[in-house]
């Protein structure tokens, strides 16, 4: 039997084709490794996100009452609304000073002037909400009573 005869040009062509295909396989292998690494990173990220605690829901919005001037009506509604606000938004009003600042922002007229004087005199009440409210009631009431109404001449108990 005779051996098949291979044309040297055909042999060179086959050799070049094998070298080319080896390069293609190497590039595909590199891309496959890169894609595998990317998938692993994404998987790790997804797992990390799934393990994070659920964010705390936003604190509810509460409308603010009208400003109080220290003369008309009583501050009861204002103070009750602020108590609810502070309870429902504890992170926003975490300090006594923040609470005092909110209350002060809702004062007008004589009540606001009084609060400004306390602030300018560095009163301890500006750092203690309960004390501030107590001082407010003392200033704008008489022995636990609000000032007499100019129309009726009577006051009411706080």
Tab-separated table of C-alpha atoms in Angstrom:
chain	number	residue	atom	x	y	z
A	1	UNK	CA	0.000	0.000	0.000
A	2	UNK	CA	1.160	3.400	-0.750
A	3	UNK	CA	0.980	6.285	1.598
A	4	UNK	CA	-1.150	9.237	0.680
A	5	UNK	CA	0.730	12.129	-0.741
A	6	UNK	CA	0.202	15.468	0.945
A	7	UNK	CA	0.854	18.615	-0.933
A	8	UNK	CA	3.282	20.762	1.145
A	9	UNK	CA	1.184	23.883	0.440
A	10	UNK	CA	-1.905	22.148	1.811
A	11	UNK	CA	0.081	21.084	4.870
A	12	UNK	CA	1.158	24.682	5.511
A	13	UNK	CA	-2.416	25.853	5.089
A	14	UNK	CA	-3.666	23.262	7.643
A	15	UNK	CA	-0.886	24.243	10.021
A	16	UNK	CA	-1.855	27.937	9.743
A	17	UNK	CA	-5.530	27.050	10.265
A	18	UNK	CA	-4.707	25.084	13.439
A	19	UNK	CA	-2.643	28.006	14.776
A	20	UNK	CA	-5.489	30.429	13.986
A	21	UNK	CA	-8.101	28.200	15.660
A	22	UNK	CA	-5.875	27.787	18.708
A	23	UNK	CA	-5.806	31.602	19.010
A	24	UNK	CA	-9.615	31.743	18.701
A	25	UNK	CA	-9.980	29.126	21.439
A	26	UNK	CA	-7.540	31.020	23.699
A	27	UNK	CA	-9.460	34.298	23.228
A	28	UNK	CA	-12.771	32.550	23.922
A	29	UNK	CA	-11.313	30.952	27.018
A	30	UNK	CA	-10.148	34.361	28.283
A	31	UNK	CA	-13.593	35.862	27.612
A	32	UNK	CA	-15.251	32.928	29.362
A	33	UNK	CA	-13.066	33.465	32.444
A	34	UNK	CA	-13.923	37.176	32.421
A	35	UNK	CA	-17.653	36.465	32.113
A	36	UNK	CA	-17.465	33.885	34.892
A	37	UNK	CA	-15.769	36.440	37.170
A	38	UNK	CA	-18.431	39.047	36.322
A	39	UNK	CA	-21.255	36.602	37.093
A	40	UNK	CA	-19.637	35.757	40.442
A	41	UNK	CA	-19.324	39.464	41.308
A	42	UNK	CA	-22.960	40.088	40.368
A	43	UNK	CA	-24.072	37.091	42.399
A	44	UNK	CA	-22.140	38.375	45.412
A	45	UNK	CA	-23.687	41.838	44.986
A	46	UNK	CA	-27.214	40.429	44.774
A	47	UNK	CA	-26.647	38.305	47.871
A	48	UNK	CA	-25.278	41.332	49.720
A	49	UNK	CA	-28.295	43.443	48.744
A	50	UNK	CA	-30.691	40.695	49.815
A	51	UNK	CA	-29.013	40.531	53.241
A	52	UNK	CA	-29.310	44.280	53.904
A	53	UNK	CA	-32.017	45.295	56.366
A	54	UNK	CA	-35.167	46.774	54.949
A	55	UNK	CA	-34.953	50.558	55.146
A	56	UNK	CA	-37.107	52.216	57.768
A	57	UNK	CA	-40.215	53.681	56.251
A	58	UNK	CA	-40.355	57.434	55.984
A	59	UNK	CA	-41.706	59.280	58.968
A	60	UNK	CA	-45.249	60.522	58.382
A	61	UNK	CA	-45.915	64.087	57.362
A	62	UNK	CA	-47.862	66.043	59.950
A	63	UNK	CA	-49.279	69.472	59.250
A	64	UNK	CA	-48.219	72.236	61.590
A	65	UNK	CA	-50.711	74.344	63.531
A	66	UNK	CA	-51.018	78.097	63.151
A	67	UNK	CA	-48.546	80.256	65.022
A	68	UNK	CA	-49.530	81.280	68.544
A	69	UNK	CA	-48.966	84.856	69.695
A	70	UNK	CA	-49.230	84.343	73.453
A	71	UNK	CA	-52.413	86.402	73.695
A	72	UNK	CA	-55.171	84.822	71.640
A	73	UNK	CA	-56.462	81.434	72.729
A	74	UNK	CA	-54.428	78.765	74.445
A	75	UNK	CA	-51.326	76.890	73.356
A	76	UNK	CA	-52.892	73.484	74.124
A	77	UNK	CA	-53.563	72.576	70.494
A	78	UNK	CA	-50.117	73.739	69.439
A	79	UNK	CA	-48.409	71.760	72.205
A	80	UNK	CA	-50.494	68.624	71.582
A	81	UNK	CA	-49.725	68.734	67.859
A	82	UNK	CA	-46.031	69.159	68.598
A	83	UNK	CA	-46.095	66.219	71.030
A	84	UNK	CA	-47.591	64.065	68.263
A	85	UNK	CA	-45.067	65.398	65.747
A	86	UNK	CA	-42.143	64.592	68.037
A	87	UNK	CA	-43.531	61.105	68.669
A	88	UNK	CA	-44.075	60.370	64.970
A	89	UNK	CA	-40.784	61.902	63.796
A	90	UNK	CA	-38.295	60.906	66.499
A	91	UNK	CA	-35.234	61.030	64.259
A	92	UNK	CA	-35.967	64.547	63.059
A	93	UNK	CA	-36.587	65.835	66.589
A	94	UNK	CA	-34.116	63.708	68.509
A	95	UNK	CA	-32.878	66.447	70.824
A	96	UNK	CA	-34.645	68.749	73.249
A	97	UNK	CA	-33.052	71.698	71.465
A	98	UNK	CA	-34.610	70.631	68.139
A	99	UNK	CA	-37.995	70.439	69.852
A	100	UNK	CA	-37.568	73.889	71.387
A	101	UNK	CA	-36.541	75.274	67.995
A	102	UNK	CA	-39.682	73.836	66.377
A	103	UNK	CA	-41.926	75.262	69.086
A	104	UNK	CA	-40.190	78.633	68.858
A	105	UNK	CA	-40.735	78.705	65.087
A	106	UNK	CA	-44.479	78.440	65.755
A	107	UNK	CA	-44.610	81.431	68.084
A	108	UNK	CA	-45.416	84.977	67.016
A	109	UNK	CA	-45.939	88.357	68.636
A	110	UNK	CA	-45.359	88.525	72.387
A	111	UNK	CA	-44.677	84.795	72.647
A	112	UNK	CA	-41.985	85.002	69.980
A	113	UNK	CA	-40.393	88.060	71.616
A	114	UNK	CA	-40.297	86.181	74.926
A	115	UNK	CA	-38.663	83.141	73.264
A	116	UNK	CA	-36.063	85.342	71.545
A	117	UNK	CA	-35.185	86.921	74.896
A	118	UNK	CA	-34.706	83.458	76.434
A	119	UNK	CA	-32.477	82.440	73.549
A	120	UNK	CA	-30.412	85.629	73.642
A	121	UNK	CA	-29.933	85.240	77.407
A	122	UNK	CA	-28.766	81.632	76.908
A	123	UNK	CA	-31.545	80.316	79.141
A	124	UNK	CA	-31.331	76.663	80.188
A	125	UNK	CA	-34.932	76.333	78.989
A	126	UNK	CA	-33.682	76.529	75.394
A	127	UNK	CA	-31.984	73.161	75.931
A	128	UNK	CA	-34.836	71.477	77.821
A	129	UNK	CA	-38.184	71.176	76.040
A	130	UNK	CA	-40.214	70.356	79.166
A	131	UNK	CA	-38.695	73.329	80.998
A	132	UNK	CA	-39.338	75.580	77.984
A	133	UNK	CA	-43.015	74.574	77.910
A	134	UNK	CA	-43.263	75.088	81.674
A	135	UNK	CA	-41.737	78.576	81.361
A	136	UNK	CA	-44.072	79.362	78.454
A	137	UNK	CA	-47.079	78.455	80.571
A	138	UNK	CA	-45.761	80.483	83.518
A	139	UNK	CA	-45.154	83.542	81.377
A	140	UNK	CA	-48.448	83.504	79.517
A	141	UNK	CA	-50.698	82.317	82.332
A	142	UNK	CA	-51.313	83.254	85.934
A	143	UNK	CA	-51.108	80.412	88.460
A	144	UNK	CA	-51.960	77.848	85.826
A	145	UNK	CA	-54.564	80.111	84.237
A	146	UNK	CA	-54.284	81.997	81.015
A	147	UNK	CA	-54.558	85.783	81.111
A	148	UNK	CA	-58.058	87.208	81.331
A	149	UNK	CA	-59.899	87.653	78.102
A	150	UNK	CA	-60.400	91.333	77.317
A	151	UNK	CA	-63.975	90.517	76.277
A	152	UNK	CA	-65.116	88.353	79.171
A	153	UNK	CA	-62.647	89.214	81.935
A	154	UNK	CA	-62.240	85.507	82.678
A	155	UNK	CA	-59.388	83.113	82.267
A	156	UNK	CA	-59.400	79.359	81.897
A	157	UNK	CA	-57.278	76.676	83.502
A	158	UNK	CA	-54.466	75.097	81.529
